[in-house]
Short mmCIF file of N, CA and C and ligand atoms in Angstrom, two decimals:
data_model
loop_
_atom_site.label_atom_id
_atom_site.label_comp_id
_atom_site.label_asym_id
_atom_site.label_seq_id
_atom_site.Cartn_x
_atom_site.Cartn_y
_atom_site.Cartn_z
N UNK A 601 -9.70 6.74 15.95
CA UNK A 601 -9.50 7.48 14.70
C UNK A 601 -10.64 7.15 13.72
N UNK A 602 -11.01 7.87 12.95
CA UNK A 602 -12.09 8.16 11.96
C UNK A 602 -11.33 7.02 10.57
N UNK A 603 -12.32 6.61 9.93
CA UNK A 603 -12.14 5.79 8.91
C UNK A 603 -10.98 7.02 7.93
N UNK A 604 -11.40 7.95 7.70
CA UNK A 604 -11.24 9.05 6.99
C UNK A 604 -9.88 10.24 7.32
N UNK A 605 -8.78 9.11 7.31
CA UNK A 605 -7.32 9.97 7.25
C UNK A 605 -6.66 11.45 6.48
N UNK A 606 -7.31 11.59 5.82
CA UNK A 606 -7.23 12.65 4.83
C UNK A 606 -6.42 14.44 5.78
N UNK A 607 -7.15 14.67 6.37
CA UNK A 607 -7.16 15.70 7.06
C UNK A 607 -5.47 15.36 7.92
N UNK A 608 -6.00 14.34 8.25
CA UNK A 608 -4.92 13.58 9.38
C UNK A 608 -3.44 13.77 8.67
N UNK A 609 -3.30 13.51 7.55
CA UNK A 609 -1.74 13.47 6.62
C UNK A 609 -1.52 14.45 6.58
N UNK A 610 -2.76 15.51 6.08
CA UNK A 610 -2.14 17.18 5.40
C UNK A 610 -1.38 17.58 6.72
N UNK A 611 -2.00 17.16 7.75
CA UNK A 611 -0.79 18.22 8.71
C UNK A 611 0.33 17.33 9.38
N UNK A 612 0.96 16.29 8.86
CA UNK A 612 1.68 15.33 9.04
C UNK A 612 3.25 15.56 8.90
N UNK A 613 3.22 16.15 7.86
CA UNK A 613 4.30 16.76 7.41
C UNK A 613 4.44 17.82 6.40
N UNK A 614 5.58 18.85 6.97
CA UNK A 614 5.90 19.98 5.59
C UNK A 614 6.93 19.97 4.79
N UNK A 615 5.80 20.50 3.84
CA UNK A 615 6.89 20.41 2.63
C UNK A 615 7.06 21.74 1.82
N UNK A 616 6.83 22.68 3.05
CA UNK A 616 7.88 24.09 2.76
C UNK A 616 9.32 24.02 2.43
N UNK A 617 9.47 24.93 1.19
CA UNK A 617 10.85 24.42 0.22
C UNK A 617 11.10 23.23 0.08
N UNK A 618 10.38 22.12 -0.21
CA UNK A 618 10.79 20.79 -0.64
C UNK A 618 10.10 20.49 -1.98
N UNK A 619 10.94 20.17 -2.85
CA UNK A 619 11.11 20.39 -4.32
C UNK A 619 10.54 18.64 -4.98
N UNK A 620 10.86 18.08 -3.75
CA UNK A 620 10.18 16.52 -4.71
C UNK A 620 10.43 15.77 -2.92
N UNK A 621 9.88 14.51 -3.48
CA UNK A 621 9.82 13.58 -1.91
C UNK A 621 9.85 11.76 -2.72
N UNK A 622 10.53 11.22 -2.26
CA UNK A 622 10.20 9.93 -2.63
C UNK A 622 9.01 9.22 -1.85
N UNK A 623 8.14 8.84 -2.35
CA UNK A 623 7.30 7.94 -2.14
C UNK A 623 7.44 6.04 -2.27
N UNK A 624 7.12 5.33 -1.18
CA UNK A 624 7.44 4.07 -1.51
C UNK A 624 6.15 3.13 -1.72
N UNK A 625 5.98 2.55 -2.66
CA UNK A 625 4.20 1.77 -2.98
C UNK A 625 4.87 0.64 -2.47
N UNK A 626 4.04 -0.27 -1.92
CA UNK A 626 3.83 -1.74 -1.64
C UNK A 626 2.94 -2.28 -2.21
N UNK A 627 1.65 -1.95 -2.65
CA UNK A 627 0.33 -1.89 -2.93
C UNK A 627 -0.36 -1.99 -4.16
N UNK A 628 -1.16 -1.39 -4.20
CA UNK A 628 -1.98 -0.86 -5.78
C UNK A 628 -1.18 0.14 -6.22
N UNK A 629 0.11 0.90 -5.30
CA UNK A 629 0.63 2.24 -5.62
C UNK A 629 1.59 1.39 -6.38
N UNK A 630 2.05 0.59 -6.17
CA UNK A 630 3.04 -0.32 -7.54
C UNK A 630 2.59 -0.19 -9.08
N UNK A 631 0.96 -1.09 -8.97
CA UNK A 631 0.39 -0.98 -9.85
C UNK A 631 -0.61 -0.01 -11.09
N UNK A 632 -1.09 0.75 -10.03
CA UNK A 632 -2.14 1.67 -10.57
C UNK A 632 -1.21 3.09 -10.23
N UNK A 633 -1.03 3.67 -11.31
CA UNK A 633 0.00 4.85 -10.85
C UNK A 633 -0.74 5.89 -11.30
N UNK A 634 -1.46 6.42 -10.58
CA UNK A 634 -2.95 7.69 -11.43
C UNK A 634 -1.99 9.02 -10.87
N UNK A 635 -0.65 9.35 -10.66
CA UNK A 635 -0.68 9.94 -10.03
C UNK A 635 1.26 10.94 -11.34
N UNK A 636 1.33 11.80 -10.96
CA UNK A 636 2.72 11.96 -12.09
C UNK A 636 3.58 11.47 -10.98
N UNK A 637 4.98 11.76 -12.05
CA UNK A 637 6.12 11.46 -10.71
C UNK A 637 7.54 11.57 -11.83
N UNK A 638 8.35 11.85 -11.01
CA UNK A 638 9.47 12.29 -11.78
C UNK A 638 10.61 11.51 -11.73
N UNK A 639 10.39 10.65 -10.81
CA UNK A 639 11.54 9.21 -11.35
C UNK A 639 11.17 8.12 -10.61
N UNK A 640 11.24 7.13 -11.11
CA UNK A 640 10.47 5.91 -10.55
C UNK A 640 12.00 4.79 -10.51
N UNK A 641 11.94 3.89 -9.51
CA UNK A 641 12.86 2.81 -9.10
C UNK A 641 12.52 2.01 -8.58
N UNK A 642 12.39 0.19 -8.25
CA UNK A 642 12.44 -0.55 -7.77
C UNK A 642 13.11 -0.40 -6.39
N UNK A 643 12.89 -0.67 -5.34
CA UNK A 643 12.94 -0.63 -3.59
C UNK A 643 12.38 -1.20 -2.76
N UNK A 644 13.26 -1.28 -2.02
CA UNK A 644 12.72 -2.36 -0.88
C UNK A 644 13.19 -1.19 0.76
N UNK A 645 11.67 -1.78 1.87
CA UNK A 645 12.13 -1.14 2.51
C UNK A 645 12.44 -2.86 4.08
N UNK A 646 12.93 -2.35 5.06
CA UNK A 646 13.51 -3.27 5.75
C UNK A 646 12.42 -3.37 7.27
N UNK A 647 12.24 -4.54 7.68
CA UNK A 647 11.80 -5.02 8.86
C UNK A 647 10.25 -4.38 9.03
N UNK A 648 9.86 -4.62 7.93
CA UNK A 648 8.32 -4.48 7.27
C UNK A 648 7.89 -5.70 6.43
N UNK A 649 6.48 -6.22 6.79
CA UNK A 649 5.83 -7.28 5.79
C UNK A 649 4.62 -6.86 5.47
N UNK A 650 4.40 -7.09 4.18
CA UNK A 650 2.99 -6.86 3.47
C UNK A 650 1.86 -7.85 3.89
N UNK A 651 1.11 -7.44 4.41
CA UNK A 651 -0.28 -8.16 4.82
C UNK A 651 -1.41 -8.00 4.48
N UNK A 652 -2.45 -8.72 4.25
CA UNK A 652 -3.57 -8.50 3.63
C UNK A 652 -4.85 -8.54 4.65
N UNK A 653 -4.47 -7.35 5.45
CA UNK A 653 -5.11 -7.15 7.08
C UNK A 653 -5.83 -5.92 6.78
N UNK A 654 -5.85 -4.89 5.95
CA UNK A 654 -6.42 -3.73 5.87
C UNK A 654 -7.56 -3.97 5.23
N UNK A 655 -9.13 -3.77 5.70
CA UNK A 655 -10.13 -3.48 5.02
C UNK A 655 -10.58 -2.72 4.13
N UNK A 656 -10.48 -2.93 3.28
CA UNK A 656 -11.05 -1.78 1.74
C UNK A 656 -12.90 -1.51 1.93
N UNK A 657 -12.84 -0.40 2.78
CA UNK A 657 -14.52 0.13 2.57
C UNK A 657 -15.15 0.97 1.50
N UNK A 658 -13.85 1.52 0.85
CA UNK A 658 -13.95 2.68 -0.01
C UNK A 658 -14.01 2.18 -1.43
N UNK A 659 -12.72 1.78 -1.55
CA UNK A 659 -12.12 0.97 -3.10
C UNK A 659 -12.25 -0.33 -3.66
N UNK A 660 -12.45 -1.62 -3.06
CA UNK A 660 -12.58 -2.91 -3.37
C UNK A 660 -13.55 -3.48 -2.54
N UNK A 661 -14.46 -2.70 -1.82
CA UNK A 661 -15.40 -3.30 -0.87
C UNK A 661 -16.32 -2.11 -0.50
N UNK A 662 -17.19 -2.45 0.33
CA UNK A 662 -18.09 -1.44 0.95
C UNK A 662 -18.06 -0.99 2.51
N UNK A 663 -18.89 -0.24 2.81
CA UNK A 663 -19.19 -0.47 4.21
C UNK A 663 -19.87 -1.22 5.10
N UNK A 664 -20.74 -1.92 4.23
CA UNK A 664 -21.06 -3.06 4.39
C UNK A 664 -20.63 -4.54 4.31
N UNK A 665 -19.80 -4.66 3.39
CA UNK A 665 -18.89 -5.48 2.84
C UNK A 665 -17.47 -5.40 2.28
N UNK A 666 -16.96 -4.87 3.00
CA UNK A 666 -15.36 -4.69 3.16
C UNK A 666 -14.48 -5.66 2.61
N UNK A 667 -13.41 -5.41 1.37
CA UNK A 667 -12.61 -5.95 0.51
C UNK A 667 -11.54 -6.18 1.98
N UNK A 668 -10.42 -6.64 1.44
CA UNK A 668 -9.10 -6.68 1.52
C UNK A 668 -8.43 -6.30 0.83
N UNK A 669 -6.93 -5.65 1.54
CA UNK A 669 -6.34 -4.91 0.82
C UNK A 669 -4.68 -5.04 1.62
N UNK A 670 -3.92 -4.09 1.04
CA UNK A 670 -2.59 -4.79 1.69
C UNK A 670 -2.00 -3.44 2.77
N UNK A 671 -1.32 -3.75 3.84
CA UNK A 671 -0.67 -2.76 4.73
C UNK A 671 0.63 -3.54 4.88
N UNK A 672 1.14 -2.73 5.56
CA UNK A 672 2.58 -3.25 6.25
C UNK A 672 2.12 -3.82 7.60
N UNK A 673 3.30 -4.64 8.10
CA UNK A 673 2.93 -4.87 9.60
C UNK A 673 4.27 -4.68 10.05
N UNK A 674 5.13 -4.84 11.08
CA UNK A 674 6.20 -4.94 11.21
C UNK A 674 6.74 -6.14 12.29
N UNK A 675 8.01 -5.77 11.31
CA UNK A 675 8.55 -7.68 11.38
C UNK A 675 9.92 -7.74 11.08
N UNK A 676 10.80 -8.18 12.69
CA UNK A 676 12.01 -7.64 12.44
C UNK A 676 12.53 -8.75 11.44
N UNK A 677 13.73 -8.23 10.78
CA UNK A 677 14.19 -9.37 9.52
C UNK A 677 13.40 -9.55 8.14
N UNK A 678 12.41 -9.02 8.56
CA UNK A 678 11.28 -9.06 7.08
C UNK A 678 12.28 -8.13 6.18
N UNK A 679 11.76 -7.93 4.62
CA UNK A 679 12.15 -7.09 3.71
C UNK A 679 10.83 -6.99 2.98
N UNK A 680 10.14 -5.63 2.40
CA UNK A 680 9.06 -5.17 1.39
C UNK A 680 9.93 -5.11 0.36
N UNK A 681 9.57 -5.80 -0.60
CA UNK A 681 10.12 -5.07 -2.03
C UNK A 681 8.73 -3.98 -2.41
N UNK A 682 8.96 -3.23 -3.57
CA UNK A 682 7.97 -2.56 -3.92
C UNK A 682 8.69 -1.30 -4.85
N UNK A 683 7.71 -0.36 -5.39
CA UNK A 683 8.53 0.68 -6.06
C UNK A 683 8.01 1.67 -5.61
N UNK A 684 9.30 2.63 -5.96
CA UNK A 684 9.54 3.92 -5.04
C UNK A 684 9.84 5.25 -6.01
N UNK A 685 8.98 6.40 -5.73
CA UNK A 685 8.41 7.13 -6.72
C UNK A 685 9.21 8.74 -6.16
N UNK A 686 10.01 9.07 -6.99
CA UNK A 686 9.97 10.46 -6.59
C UNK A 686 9.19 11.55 -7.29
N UNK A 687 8.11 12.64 -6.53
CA UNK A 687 7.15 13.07 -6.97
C UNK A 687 7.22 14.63 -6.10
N UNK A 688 6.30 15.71 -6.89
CA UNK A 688 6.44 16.95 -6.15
C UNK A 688 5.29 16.32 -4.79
N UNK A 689 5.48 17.42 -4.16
CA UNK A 689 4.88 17.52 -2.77
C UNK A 689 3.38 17.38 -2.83
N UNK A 690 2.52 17.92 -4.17
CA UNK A 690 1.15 18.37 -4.36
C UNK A 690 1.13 17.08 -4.68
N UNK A 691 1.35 16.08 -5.23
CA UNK A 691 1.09 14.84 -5.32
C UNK A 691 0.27 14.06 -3.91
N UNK A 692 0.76 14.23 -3.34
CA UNK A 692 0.10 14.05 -2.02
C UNK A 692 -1.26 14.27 -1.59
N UNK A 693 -2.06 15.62 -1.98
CA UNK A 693 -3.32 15.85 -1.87
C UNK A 693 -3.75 14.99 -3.00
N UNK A 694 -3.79 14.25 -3.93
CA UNK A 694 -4.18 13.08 -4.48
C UNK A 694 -4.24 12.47 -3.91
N UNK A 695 -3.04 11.51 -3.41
CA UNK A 695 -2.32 10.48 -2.81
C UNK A 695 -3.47 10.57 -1.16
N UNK A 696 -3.23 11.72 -0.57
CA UNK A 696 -4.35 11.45 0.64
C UNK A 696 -5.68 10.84 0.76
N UNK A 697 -6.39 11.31 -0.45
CA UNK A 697 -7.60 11.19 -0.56
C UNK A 697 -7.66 9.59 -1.05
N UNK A 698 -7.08 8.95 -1.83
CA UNK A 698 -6.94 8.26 -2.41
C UNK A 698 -6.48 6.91 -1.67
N UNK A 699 -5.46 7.30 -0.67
CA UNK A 699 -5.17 6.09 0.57
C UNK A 699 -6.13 6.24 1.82
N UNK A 700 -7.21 7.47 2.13
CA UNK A 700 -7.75 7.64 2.91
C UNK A 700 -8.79 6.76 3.88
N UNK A 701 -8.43 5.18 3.65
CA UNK A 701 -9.52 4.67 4.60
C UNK A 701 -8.19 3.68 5.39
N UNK A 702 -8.01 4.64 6.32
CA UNK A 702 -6.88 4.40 7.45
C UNK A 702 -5.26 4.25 7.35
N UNK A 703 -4.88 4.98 6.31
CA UNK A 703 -3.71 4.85 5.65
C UNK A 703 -3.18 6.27 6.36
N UNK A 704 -1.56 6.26 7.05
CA UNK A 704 -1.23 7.68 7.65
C UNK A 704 0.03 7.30 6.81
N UNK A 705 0.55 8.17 6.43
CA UNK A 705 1.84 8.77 5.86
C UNK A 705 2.95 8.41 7.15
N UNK A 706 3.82 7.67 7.10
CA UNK A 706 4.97 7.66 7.82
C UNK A 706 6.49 7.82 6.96
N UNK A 707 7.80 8.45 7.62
CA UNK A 707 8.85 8.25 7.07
C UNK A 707 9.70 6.79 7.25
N UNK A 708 10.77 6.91 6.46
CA UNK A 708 11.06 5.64 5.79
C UNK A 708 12.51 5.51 5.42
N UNK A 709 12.88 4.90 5.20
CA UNK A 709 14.45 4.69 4.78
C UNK A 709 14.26 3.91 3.77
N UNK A 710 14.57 3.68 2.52
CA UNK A 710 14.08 3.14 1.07
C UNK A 710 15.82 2.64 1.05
N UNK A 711 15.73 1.18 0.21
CA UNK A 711 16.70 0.82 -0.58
C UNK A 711 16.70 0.97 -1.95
N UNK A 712 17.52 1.10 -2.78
CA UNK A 712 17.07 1.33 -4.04
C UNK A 712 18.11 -0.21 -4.99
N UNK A 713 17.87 -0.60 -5.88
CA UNK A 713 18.27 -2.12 -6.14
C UNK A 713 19.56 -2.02 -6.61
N UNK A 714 20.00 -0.83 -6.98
CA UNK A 714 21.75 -0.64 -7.09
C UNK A 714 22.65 -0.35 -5.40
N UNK A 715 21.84 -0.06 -4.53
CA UNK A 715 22.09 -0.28 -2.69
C UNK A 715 22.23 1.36 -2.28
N UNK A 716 21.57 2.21 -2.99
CA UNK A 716 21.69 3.31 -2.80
C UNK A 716 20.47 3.72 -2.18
N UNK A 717 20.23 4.06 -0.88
CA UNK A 717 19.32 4.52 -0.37
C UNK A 717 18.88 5.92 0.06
N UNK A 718 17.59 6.37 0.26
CA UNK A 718 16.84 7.62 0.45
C UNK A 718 15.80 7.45 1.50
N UNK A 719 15.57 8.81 2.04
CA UNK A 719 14.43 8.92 3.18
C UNK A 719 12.98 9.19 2.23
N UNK A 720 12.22 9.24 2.65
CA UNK A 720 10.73 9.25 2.15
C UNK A 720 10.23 8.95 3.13
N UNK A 721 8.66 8.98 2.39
CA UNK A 721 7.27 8.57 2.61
C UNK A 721 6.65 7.05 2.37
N UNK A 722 5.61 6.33 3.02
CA UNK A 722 5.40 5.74 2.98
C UNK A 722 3.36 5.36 3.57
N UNK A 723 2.41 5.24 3.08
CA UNK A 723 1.47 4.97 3.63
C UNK A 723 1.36 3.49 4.63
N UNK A 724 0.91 3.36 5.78
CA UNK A 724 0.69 2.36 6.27
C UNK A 724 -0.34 2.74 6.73
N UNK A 725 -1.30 1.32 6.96
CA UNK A 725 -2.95 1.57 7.91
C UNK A 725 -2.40 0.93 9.22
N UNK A 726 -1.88 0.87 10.27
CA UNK A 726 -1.61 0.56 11.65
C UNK A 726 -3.05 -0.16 12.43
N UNK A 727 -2.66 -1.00 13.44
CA UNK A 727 -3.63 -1.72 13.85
C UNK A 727 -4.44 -1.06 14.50
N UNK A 728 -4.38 0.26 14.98
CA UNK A 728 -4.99 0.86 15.54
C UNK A 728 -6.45 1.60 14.81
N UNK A 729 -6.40 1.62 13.34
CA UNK A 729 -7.25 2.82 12.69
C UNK A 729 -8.55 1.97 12.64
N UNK A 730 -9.07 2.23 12.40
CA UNK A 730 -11.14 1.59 12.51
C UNK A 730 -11.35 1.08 11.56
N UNK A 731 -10.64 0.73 10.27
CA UNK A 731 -11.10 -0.28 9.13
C UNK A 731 -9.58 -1.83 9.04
N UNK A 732 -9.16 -1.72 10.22
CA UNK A 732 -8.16 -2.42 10.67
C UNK A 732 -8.98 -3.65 10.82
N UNK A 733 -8.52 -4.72 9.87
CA UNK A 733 -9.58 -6.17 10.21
C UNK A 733 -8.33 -7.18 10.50
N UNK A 734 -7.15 -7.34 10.64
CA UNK A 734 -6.25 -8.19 11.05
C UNK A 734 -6.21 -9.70 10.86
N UNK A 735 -4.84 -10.25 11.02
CA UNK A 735 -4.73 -11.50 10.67
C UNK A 735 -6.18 -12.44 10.35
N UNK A 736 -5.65 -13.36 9.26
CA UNK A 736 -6.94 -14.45 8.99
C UNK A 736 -6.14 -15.42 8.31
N UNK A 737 -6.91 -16.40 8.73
CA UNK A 737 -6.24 -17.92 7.51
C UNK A 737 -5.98 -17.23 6.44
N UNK A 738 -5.07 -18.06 5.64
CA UNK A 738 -4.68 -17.25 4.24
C UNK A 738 -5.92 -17.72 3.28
N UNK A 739 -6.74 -18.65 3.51
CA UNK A 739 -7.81 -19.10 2.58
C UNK A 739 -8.91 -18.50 2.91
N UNK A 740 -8.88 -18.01 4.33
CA UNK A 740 -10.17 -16.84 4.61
C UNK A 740 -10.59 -15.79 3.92
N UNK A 741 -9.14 -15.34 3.47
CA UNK A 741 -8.76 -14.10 3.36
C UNK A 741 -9.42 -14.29 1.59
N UNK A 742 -8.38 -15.41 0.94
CA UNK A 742 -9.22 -15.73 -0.63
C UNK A 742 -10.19 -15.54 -0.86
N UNK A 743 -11.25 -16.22 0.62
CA UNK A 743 -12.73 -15.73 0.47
C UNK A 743 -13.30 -15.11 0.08
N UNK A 744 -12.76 -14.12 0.82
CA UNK A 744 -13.38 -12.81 1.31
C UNK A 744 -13.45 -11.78 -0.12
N UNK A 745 -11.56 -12.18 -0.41
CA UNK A 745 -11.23 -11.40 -1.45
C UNK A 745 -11.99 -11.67 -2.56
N UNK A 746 -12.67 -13.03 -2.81
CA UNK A 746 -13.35 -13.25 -3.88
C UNK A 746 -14.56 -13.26 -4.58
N UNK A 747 -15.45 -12.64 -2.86
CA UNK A 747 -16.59 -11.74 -2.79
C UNK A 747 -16.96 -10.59 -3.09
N UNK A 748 -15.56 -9.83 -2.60
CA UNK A 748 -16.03 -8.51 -2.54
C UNK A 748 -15.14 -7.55 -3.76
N UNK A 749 -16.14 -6.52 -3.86
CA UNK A 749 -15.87 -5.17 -4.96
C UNK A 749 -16.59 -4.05 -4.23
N UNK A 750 -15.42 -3.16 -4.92
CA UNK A 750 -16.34 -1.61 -4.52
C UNK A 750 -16.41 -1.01 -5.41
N UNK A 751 -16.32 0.66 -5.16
CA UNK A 751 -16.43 1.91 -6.43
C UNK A 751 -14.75 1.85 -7.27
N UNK A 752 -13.77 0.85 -6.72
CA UNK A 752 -12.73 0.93 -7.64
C UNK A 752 -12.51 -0.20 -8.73
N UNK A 753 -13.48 -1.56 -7.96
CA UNK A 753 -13.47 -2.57 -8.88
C UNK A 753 -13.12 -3.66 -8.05
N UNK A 754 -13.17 -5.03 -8.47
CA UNK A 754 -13.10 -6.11 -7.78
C UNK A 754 -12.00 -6.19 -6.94
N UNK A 755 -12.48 -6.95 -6.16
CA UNK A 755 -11.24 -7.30 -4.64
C UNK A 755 -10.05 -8.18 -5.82
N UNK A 756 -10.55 -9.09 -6.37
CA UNK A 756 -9.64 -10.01 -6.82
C UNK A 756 -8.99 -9.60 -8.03
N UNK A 757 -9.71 -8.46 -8.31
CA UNK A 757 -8.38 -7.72 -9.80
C UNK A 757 -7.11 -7.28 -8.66
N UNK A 758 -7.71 -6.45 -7.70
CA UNK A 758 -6.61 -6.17 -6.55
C UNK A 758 -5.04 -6.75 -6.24
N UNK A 759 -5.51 -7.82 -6.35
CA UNK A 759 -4.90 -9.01 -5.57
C UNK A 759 -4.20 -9.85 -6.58
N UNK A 760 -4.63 -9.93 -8.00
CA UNK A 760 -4.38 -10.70 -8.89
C UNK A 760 -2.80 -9.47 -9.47
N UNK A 761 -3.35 -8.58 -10.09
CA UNK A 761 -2.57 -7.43 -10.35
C UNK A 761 -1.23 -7.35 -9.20
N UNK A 762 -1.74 -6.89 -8.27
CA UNK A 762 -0.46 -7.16 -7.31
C UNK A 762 0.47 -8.42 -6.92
N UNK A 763 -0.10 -8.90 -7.52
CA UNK A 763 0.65 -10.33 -7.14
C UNK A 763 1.64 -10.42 -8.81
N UNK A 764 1.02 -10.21 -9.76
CA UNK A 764 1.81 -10.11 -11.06
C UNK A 764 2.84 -8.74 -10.89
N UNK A 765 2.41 -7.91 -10.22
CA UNK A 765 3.70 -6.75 -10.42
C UNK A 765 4.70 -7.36 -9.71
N UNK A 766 4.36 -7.93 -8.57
CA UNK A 766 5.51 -8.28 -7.65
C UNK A 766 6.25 -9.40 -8.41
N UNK A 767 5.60 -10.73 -8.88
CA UNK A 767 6.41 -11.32 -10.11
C UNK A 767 7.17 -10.51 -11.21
N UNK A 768 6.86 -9.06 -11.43
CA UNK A 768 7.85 -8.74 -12.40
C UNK A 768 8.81 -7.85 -11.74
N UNK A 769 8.34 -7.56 -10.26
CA UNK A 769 9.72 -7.22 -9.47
C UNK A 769 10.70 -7.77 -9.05
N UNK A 770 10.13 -9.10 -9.66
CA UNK A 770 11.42 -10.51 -8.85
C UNK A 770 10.96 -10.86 -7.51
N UNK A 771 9.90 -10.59 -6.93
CA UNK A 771 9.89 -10.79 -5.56
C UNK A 771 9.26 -11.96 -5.41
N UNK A 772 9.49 -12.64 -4.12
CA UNK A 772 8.29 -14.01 -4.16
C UNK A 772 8.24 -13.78 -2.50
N UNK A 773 6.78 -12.83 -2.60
CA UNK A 773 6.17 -12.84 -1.42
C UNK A 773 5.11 -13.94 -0.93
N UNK A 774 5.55 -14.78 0.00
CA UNK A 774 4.72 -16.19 -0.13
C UNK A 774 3.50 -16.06 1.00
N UNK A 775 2.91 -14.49 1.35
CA UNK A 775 1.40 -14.64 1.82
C UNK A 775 0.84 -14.09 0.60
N UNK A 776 1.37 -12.78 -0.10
CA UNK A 776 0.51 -12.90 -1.45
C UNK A 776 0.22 -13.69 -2.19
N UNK A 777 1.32 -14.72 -2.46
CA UNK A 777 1.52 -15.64 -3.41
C UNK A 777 -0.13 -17.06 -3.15
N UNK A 778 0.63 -17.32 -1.47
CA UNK A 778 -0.48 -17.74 -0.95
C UNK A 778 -1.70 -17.75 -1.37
N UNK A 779 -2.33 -16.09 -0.90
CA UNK A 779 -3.39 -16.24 -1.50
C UNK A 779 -4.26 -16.27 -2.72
N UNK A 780 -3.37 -15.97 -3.88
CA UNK A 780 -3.29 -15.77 -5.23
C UNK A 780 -3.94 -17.38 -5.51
N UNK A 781 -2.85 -18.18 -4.85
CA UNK A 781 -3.29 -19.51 -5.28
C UNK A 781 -4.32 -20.16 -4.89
N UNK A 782 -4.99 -19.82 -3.57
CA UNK A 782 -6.30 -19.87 -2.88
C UNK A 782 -7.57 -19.66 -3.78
N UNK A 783 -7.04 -17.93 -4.22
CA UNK A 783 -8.25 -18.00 -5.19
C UNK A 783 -7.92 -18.45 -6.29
N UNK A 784 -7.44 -18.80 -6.74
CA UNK A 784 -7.10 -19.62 -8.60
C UNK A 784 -7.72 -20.85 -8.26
C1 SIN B 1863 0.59 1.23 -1.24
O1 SIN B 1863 0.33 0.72 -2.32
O2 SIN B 1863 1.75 1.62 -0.99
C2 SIN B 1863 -0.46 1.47 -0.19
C3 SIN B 1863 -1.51 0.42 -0.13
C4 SIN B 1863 -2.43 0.39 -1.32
O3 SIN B 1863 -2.92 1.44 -1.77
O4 SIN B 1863 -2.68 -0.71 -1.84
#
């Protein structure tokens, strides 16, 4: 697969007569919300973990020098917290372009923090896509993160930011946390 998912999502799924879709962030989509949306909630999804295995060529790194960035991996018993966005359908041709360096749209089963759950969307980069850089020491990873920037801005605003949203989600994810403290 091509660095460049974009094309790959639009025909992923339709959203003939579908009036809104929940979306679930793990990510920068927690934090950086460039996008509208018509009701927003705290959620967690199940037997998924956040990892800091996805290469940023586009947004926090180059092609030459590739950030880190966060994906899911899967992991039975794990839980993602994160927040979960309901948004029209056209949101998405944003949203594509924007997760496009190996990120595919998959569906999802969302919890919502009162235990009321919904189907959605969800971006993951899978080990398979070509900017897939996988497991590393958690202090490697600090490294790396503390080198690199791209056209969106430093690896370590990335990482710093996400690690504070998830503190105000209540969550204590201890590889983010990890590496938070690596680089401090
Ligand atoms: C997400 O936030 O849900 C996807 C990964 C990212 O853009 O950081």
């Amino acid at each position: 697969m091509s660095f460049d998912t974009t094309e790959h999502n639009r025909h992923r799924h339709c959203f003939d007569g579908v009036s809104s879709v929940w979306l679930f962030g793990y990510g920068s989509l927690i934090y950086k919300v460039d996008f509208p949306f018509l009701e927003q909630c705290p959620a967690m999804i199940e037997g998924w973990a956040r990892r800091f295995w996805q290469g940023s060529h586009d947004h926090r790194g180059t092609p030459d020098s590739p950030g880190r960035v966060v994906t899911l991996i899967e992991q039975p018993g794990a839980c993602c917290k994160g927040m979960a966005y309901r948004v029209a359908p056209d949101v998405f041709e944003h949203l594509d372009v924007r997760e496009k360096n190996g990120y595919l749209r998959f569906t999802t089963t969302m919890t919502f923090n009162d235990g009321r759950q919904a189907e959605g969307l969800v971006y993951i980069a899978d080990a398979h896509n070509a900017a897939f850089l996988g497991p590393a020491d958690e202090a490697d990873i600090a490294r790396q993160i503390a080198v690199s920037q791209g056209p969106s801005g430093r690896n370590d605003e990335y990482l710093l930011k996400l690690a504070e949203a998830l503190r105000q989600l209540g969550d204590d994810d201890p590889h983010v946390f990890a590496i938070e403290g690596y680089l401090r």
